Coordinates of C-alpha atoms and ligand atoms in Angstrom, one line a residue:
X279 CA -18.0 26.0 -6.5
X280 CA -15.1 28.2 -9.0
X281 CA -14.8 26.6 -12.1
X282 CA -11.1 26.0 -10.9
X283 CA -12.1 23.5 -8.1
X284 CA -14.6 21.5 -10.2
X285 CA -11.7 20.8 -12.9
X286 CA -9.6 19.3 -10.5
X287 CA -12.2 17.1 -8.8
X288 CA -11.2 14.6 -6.2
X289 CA -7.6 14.1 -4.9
X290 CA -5.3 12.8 -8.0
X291 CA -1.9 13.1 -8.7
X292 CA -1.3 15.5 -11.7
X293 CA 2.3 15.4 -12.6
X294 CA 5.5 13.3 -11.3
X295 CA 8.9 14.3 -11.8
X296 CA 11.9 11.6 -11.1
X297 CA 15.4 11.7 -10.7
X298 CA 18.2 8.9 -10.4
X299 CA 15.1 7.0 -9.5
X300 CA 14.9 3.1 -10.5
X301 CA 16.0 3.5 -14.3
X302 CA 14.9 6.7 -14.7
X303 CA 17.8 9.1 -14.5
X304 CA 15.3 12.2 -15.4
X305 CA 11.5 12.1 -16.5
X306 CA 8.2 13.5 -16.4
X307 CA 5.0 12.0 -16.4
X308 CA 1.6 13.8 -16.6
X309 CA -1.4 12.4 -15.3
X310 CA -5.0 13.1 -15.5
X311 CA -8.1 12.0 -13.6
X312 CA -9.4 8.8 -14.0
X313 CA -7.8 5.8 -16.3
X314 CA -4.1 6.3 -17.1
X315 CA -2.5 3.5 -18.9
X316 CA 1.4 3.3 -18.6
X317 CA 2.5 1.1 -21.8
X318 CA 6.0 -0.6 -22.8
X319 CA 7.6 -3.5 -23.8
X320 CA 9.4 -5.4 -21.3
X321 CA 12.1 -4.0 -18.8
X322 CA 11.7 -0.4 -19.7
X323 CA 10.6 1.0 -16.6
X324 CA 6.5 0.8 -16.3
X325 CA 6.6 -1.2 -12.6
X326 CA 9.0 1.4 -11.4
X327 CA 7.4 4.4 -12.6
X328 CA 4.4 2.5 -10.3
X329 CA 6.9 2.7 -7.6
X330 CA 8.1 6.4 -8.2
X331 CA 4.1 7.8 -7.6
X332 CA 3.7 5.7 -4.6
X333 CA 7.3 6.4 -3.0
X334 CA 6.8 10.1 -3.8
X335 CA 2.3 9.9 -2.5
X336 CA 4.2 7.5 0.9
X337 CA 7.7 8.5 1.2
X338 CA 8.4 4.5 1.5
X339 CA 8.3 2.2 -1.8
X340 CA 5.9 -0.9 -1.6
X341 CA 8.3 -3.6 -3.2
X342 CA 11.6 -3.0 -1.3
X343 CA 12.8 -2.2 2.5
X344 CA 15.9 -1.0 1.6
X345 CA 15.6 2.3 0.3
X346 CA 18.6 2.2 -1.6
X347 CA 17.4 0.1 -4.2
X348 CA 15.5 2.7 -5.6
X349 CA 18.5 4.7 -6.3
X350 CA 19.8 4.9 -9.8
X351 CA 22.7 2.8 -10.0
X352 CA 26.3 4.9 -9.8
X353 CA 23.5 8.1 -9.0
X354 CA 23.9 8.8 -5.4
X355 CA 20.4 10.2 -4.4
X356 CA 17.1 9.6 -5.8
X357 CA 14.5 12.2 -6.3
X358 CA 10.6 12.2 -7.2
X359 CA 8.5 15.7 -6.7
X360 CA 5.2 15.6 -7.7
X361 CA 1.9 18.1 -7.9
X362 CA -1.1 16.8 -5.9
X363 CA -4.5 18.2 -6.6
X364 CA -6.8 18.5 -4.1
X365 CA -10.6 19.3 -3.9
X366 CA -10.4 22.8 -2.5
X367 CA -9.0 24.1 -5.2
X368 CA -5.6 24.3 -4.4
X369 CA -2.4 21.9 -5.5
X370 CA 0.0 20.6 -3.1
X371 CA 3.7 20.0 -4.0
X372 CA 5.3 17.4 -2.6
X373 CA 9.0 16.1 -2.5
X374 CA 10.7 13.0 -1.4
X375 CA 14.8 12.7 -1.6
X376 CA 16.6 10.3 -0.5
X377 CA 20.7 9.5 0.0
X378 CA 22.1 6.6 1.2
X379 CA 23.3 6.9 4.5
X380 CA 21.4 10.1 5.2
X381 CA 17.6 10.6 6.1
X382 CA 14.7 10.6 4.1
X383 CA 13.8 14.5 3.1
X384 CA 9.9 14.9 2.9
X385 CA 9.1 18.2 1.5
X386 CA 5.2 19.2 1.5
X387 CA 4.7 22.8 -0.2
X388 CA 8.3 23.4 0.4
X389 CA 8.0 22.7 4.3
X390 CA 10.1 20.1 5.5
X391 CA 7.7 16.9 7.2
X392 CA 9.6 15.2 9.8
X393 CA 7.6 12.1 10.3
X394 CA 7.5 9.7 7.8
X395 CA 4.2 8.2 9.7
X396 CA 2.3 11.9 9.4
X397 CA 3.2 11.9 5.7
X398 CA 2.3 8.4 4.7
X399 CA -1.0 9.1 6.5
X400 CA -2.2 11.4 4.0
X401 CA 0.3 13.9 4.0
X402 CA 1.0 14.1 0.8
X403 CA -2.8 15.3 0.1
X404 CA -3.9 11.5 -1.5
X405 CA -3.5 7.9 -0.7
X406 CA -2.7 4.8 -3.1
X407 CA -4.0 1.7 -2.9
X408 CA -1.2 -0.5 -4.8
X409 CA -1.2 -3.7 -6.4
X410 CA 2.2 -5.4 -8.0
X411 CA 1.9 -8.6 -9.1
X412 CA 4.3 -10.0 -5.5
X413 CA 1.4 -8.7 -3.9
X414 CA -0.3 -12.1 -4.6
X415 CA 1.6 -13.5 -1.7
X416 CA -0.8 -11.8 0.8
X417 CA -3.3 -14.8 0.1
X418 CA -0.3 -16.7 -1.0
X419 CA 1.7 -16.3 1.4
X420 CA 2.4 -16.6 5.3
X421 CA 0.3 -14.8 8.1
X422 CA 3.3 -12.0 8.1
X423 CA 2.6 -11.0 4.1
X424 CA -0.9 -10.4 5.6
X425 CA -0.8 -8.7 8.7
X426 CA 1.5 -6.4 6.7
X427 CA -1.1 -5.9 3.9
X428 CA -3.6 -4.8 7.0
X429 CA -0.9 -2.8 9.1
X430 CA -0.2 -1.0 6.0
X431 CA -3.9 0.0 5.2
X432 CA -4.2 1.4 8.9
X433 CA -1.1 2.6 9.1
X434 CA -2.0 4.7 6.0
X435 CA -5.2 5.9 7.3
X436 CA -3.7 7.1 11.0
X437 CA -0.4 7.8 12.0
X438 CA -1.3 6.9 15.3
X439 CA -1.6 3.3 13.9
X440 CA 1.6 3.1 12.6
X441 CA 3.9 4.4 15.6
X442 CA 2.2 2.0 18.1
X443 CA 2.6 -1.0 15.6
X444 CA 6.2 -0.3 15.6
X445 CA 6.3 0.5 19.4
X446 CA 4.5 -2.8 19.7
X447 CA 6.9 -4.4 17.8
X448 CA 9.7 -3.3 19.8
X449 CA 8.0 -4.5 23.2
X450 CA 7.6 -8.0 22.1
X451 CA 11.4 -8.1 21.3
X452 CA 12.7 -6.4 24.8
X453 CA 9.4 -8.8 26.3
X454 CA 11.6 -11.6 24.4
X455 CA 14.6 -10.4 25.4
X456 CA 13.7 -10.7 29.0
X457 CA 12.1 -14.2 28.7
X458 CA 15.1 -15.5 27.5
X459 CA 17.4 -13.9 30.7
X460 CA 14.6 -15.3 33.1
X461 CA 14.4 -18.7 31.5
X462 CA 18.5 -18.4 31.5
X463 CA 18.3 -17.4 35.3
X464 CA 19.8 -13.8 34.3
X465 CA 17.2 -11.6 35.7
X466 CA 13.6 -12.1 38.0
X467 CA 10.1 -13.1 37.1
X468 CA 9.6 -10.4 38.6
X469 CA 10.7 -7.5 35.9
X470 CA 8.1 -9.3 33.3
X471 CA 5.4 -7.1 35.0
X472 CA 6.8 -4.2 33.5
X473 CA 6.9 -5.4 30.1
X474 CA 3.9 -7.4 29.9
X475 CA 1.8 -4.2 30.6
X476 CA 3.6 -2.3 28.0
X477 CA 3.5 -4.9 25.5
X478 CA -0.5 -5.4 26.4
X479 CA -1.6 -1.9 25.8
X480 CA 0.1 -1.3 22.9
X481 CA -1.0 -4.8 21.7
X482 CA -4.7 -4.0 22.4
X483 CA -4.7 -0.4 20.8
X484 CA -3.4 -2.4 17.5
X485 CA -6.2 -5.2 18.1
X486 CA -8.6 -2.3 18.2
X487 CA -7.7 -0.8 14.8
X488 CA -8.0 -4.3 13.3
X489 CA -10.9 -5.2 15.0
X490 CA -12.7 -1.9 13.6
X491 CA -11.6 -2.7 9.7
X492 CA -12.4 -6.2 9.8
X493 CA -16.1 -6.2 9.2
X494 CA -16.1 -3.4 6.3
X495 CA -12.9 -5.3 5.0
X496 CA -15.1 -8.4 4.9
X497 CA -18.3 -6.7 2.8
X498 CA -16.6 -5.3 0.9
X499 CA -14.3 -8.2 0.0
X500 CA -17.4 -10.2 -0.5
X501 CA -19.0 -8.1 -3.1
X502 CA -15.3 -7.4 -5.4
X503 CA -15.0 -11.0 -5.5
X504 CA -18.9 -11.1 -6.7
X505 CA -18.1 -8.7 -9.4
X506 CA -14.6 -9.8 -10.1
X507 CA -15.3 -13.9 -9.5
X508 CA -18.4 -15.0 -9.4
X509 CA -21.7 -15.9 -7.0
X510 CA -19.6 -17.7 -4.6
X511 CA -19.2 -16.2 -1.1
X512 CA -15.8 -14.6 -0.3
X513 CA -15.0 -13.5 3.5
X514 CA -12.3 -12.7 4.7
X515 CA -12.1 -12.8 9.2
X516 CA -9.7 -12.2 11.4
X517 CA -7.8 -15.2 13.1
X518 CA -6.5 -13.8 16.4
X519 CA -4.6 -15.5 19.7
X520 CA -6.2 -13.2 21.6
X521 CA -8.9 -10.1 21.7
X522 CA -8.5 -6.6 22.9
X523 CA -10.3 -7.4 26.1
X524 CA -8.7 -10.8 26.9
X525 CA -5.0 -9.8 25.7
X526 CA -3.7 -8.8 29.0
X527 CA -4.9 -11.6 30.7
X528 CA -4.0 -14.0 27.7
X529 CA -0.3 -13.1 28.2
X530 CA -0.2 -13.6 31.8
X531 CA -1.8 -17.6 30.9
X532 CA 1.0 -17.8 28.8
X533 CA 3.6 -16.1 30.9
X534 CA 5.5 -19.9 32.2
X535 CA 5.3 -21.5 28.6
X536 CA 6.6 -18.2 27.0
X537 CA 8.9 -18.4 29.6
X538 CA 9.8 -22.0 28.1
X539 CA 10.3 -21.0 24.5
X540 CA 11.8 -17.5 25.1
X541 CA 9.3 -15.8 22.5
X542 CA 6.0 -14.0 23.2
X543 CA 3.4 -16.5 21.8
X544 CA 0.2 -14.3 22.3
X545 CA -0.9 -11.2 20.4
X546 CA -1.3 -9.3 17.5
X547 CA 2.2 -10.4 16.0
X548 CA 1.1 -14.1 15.6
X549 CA -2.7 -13.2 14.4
X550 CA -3.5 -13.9 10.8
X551 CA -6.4 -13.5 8.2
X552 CA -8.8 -16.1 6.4
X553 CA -9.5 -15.9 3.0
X554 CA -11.8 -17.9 1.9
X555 CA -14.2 -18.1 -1.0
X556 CA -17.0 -20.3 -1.1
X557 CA -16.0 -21.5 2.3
X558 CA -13.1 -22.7 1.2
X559 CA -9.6 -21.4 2.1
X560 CA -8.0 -20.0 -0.6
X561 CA -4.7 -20.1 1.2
X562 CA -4.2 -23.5 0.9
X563 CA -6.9 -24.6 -1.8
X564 CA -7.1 -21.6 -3.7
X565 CA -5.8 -21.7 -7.7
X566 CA -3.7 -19.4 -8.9
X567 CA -6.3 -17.3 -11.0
X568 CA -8.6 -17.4 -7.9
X569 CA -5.5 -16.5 -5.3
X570 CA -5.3 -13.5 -8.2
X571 CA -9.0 -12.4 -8.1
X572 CA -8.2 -12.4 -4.3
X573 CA -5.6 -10.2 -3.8
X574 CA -7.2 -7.6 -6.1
X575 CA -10.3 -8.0 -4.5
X576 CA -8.8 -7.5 -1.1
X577 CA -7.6 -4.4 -2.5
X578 CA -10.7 -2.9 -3.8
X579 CA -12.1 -3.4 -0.1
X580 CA -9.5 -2.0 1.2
X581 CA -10.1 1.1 -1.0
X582 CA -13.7 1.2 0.0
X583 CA -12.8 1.5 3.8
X584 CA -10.4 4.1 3.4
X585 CA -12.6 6.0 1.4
X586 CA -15.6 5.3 4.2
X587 CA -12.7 6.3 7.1
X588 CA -11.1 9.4 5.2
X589 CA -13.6 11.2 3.0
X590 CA -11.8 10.6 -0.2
X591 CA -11.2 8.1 -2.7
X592 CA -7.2 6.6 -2.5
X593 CA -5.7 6.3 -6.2
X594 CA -5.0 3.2 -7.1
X595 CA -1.4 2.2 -9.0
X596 CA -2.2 -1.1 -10.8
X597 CA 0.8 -3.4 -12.1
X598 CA 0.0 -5.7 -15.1
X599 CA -3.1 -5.4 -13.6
X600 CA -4.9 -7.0 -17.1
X601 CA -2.6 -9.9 -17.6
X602 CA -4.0 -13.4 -17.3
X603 CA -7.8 -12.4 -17.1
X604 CA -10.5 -13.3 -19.2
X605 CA -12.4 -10.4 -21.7
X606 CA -15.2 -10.3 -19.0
X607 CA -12.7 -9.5 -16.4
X608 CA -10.9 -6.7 -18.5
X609 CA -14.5 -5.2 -19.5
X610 CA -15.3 -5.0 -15.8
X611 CA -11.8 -3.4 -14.7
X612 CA -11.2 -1.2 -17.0
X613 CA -15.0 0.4 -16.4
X614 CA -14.3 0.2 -12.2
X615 CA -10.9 2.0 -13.1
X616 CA -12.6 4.7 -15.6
X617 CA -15.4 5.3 -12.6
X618 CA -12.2 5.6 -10.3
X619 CA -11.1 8.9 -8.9
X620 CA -7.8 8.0 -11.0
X621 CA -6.3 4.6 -11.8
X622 CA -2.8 4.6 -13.0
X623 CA -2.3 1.0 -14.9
X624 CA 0.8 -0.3 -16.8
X625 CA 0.3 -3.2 -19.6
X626 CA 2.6 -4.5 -22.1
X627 CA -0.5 -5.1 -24.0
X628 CA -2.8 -1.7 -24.9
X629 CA -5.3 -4.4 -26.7
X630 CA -6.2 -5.7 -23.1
X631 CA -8.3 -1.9 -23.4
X632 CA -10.9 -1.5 -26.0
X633 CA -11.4 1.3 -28.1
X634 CA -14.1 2.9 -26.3
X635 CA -11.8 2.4 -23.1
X636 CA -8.6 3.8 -24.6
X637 CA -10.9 6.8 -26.2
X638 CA -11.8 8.5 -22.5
X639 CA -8.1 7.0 -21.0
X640 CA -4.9 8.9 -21.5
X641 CA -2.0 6.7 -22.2
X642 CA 1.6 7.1 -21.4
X643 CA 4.8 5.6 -23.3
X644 CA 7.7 3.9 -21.4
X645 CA 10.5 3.3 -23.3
X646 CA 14.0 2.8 -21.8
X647 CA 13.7 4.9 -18.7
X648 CA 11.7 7.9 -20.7
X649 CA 7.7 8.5 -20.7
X650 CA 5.8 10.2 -23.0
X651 CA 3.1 11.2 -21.6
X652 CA -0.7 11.5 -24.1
X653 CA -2.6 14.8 -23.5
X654 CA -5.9 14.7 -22.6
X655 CA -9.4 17.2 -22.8
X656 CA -7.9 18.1 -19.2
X657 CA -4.0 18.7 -19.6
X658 CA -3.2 22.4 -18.8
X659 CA 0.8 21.6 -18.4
X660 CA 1.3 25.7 -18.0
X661 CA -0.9 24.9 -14.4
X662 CA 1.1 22.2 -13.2
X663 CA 4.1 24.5 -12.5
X664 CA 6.2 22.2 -14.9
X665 CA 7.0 22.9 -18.2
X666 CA 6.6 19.9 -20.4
X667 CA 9.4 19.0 -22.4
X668 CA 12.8 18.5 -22.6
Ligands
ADP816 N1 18.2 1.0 -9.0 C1 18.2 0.8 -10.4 N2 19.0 1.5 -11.2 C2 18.9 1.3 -12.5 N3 18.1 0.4 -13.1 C3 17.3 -0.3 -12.3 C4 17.3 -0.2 -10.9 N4 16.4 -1.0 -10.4 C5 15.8 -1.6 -11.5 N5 16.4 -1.3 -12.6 C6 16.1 -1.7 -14.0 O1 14.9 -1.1 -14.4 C7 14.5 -1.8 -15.6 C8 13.0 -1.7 -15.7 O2 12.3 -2.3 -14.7 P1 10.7 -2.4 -14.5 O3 10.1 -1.1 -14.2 O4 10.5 -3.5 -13.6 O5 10.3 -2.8 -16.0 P2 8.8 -3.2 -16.6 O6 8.5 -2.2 -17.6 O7 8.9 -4.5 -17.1 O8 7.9 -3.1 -15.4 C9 15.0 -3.2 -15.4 O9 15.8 -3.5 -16.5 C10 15.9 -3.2 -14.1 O10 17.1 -3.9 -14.2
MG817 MG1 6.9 -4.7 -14.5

């Protein structure tokens, strides 16, 4: 191994640079391995610098659908570029632009990437896993919040995933489209063939991917919440209407009472996941610190099965991460984010790290839409391809 490559150790982002993005109408940030803390006060940009590195590692943000949100207001495009390192050796320079009304542009190395599914897939030469504090509606929350937390993790792990859940998608609507003309007497039973087969494959190639991560999703889920909670048993299963064997024929059962109601009632669109922790659903029983623990654990086991299905560790980008845990809990997070490939974590509070912690971390400043970023052993800004500065 050069010397080079064993410097930049696994995949990390090394340097972020964002334009008209969120509040930040220009900044640089500079990351190293490991923990990075973001620091500020209040409403001066920490979550959305979060949202830059993931929009800019994903091409999409995780908090909003609508792109245009992310666009400084009266600015009209945003911009984030950042420097990737990678194992080999080499860096990879990635770009993501967009203007309202136009396309998304997703530069890799200068090469234009036309699909937004290839890059989130590990185009951008790492994954995030991401938590924000909304995320807490995924045990929270309604079966959607969580299907979407687990079509998300595939989706980010194969493209393949993410263009048949959308295709999928699509199918049930035309599927319930038709139902709706039949039931109407607008068009034949008949045509339902069609759409039934389309809407079954697709569905049982998205059952498959599910049904593959559930059982590593639910180890590993069970031993975060042993570290992060306590000796109780967490498990997490999945709740489905119908399995990738049956599905086909599970449609065609429900074909007359679909029929009825106008909207496909089988498939992976109405399946949903149990949480539960000591055998007890924590959707419905669990307390708020408990429906906390869960969300984070479920993202820890989620980082453990993309690292088993990839070869590399994801990043993760942790919002307010520290808030509202006990000392015990900060002790163990802050050493599971130092043992991390890189953590990037923002806190109002840098006492929530102790010395020792804030010693091997490097800490960044947010004020007012600017970062400062704190140099590390490792910072070599002249190899980043950025100059640091103004
Ligand atoms: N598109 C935007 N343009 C300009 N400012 C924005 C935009 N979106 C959010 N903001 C502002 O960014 C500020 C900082 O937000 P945030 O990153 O959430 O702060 P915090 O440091 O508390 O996490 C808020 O005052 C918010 O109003
Ligand atoms: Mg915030």
């Amino acid at each position: 191994m050069t010397e080079f490559s064993s410097d930049l150790g696994p995949p990390h982002i090394r340097a972020l640079r964002l334009v008209n993005f969120r509040n930040y109408r220009e900044a640089m940030a500079y990351f190293g391995p490991g923990l990075n803390i973001a620091v500020g006060e209040n409403a001066q940009g920490k979550t959305n610098l979060l949202e830059a590195i993931s929009f800019a590692i994903s091409g999409s943000s995780t908090r909003t659908s609508t792109d245009s949100e992310v666009v400084l207001w009266n600015a009209d495009f945003a911009r984030v570029e950042g420097r990737v390192a990678r194992p080999e050796g080499d860096e990879r320079k990635i770009a993501v632009g967009y203007a309202p009304g136009q396309k998304k542009r997703i530069k890799v190395d200068d090469a234009p990437e036309k699909s937004l599914a290839n890059y989130a897939a590990g185009g951008a030469g790492v994954r995030a896993i991401t938590f924000f504090p909304d995320d807490l509606r995924i045990v929270k929350g309604a079966p959607s919040d969580r299907r979407e937390f687990l079509d998300a993790l595939l989706s980010a792990l194969r493209p393949t995933y993410a263009n048949t859940v959308g295709e999928y998608a699509k199918a049930v609507q035309q599927r319930n489209h038709l139902l709706r003309r039949i039931r109407d007497g607008y068009s034949s039973g008949k045509t339902l063939e069609t759409w039934d087969r389309k809407v079954s494959d697709l569905g049982k190639i998205v059952l498959e991917g599910r049904e593959r991560a559930m059982p590593h999703l639910d180890r590993h889920f069970a031993l975060s919440m042993r570290d992060l909670y306590g000796p109780e048993k967490a498990a997490v299963t999945y709740s489905g209407t119908a399995t990738p064997d049956d599905y086909s024929e599970a449609l065609r059962t429900a074909q007359s009472a679909d029929i009825e109601r106008g909207t496909t009632s089988v498939g992976p669109h109405r399946d949903d996941l149990k949480l539960a922790l000591g055998g007890v659903d924590l959707n419905v029983y669990g307390s708020q610190g408990q429906q906390r623990l869960a969300t984070l654990g479920l993202k820890f086991a989620a980082r453990e099965y993309a690292r088993g299905e990839v070869g590399e560790d994801p990043i993760l980008l942790m919002d307010d991460v520290m808030s509202e845990l006990d000392e015990r809990r900060r002790e163990y997070l802050a050493e599971y984010f130092l043992d991390s490939s890189q953590a990037i974590v923002s806190t109002t509070n840098l006492e929530y790290f102790g010395a020792e912690t804030l010693g091997r971390s490097r800490v960044l400043r947010i004020s007012d839409g600017r970062i400062t970023s704190g140099a590390t052993a490792r910072e070599d800004g002249g190899a980043t391809g950025f100059r640091r500065g103004a």
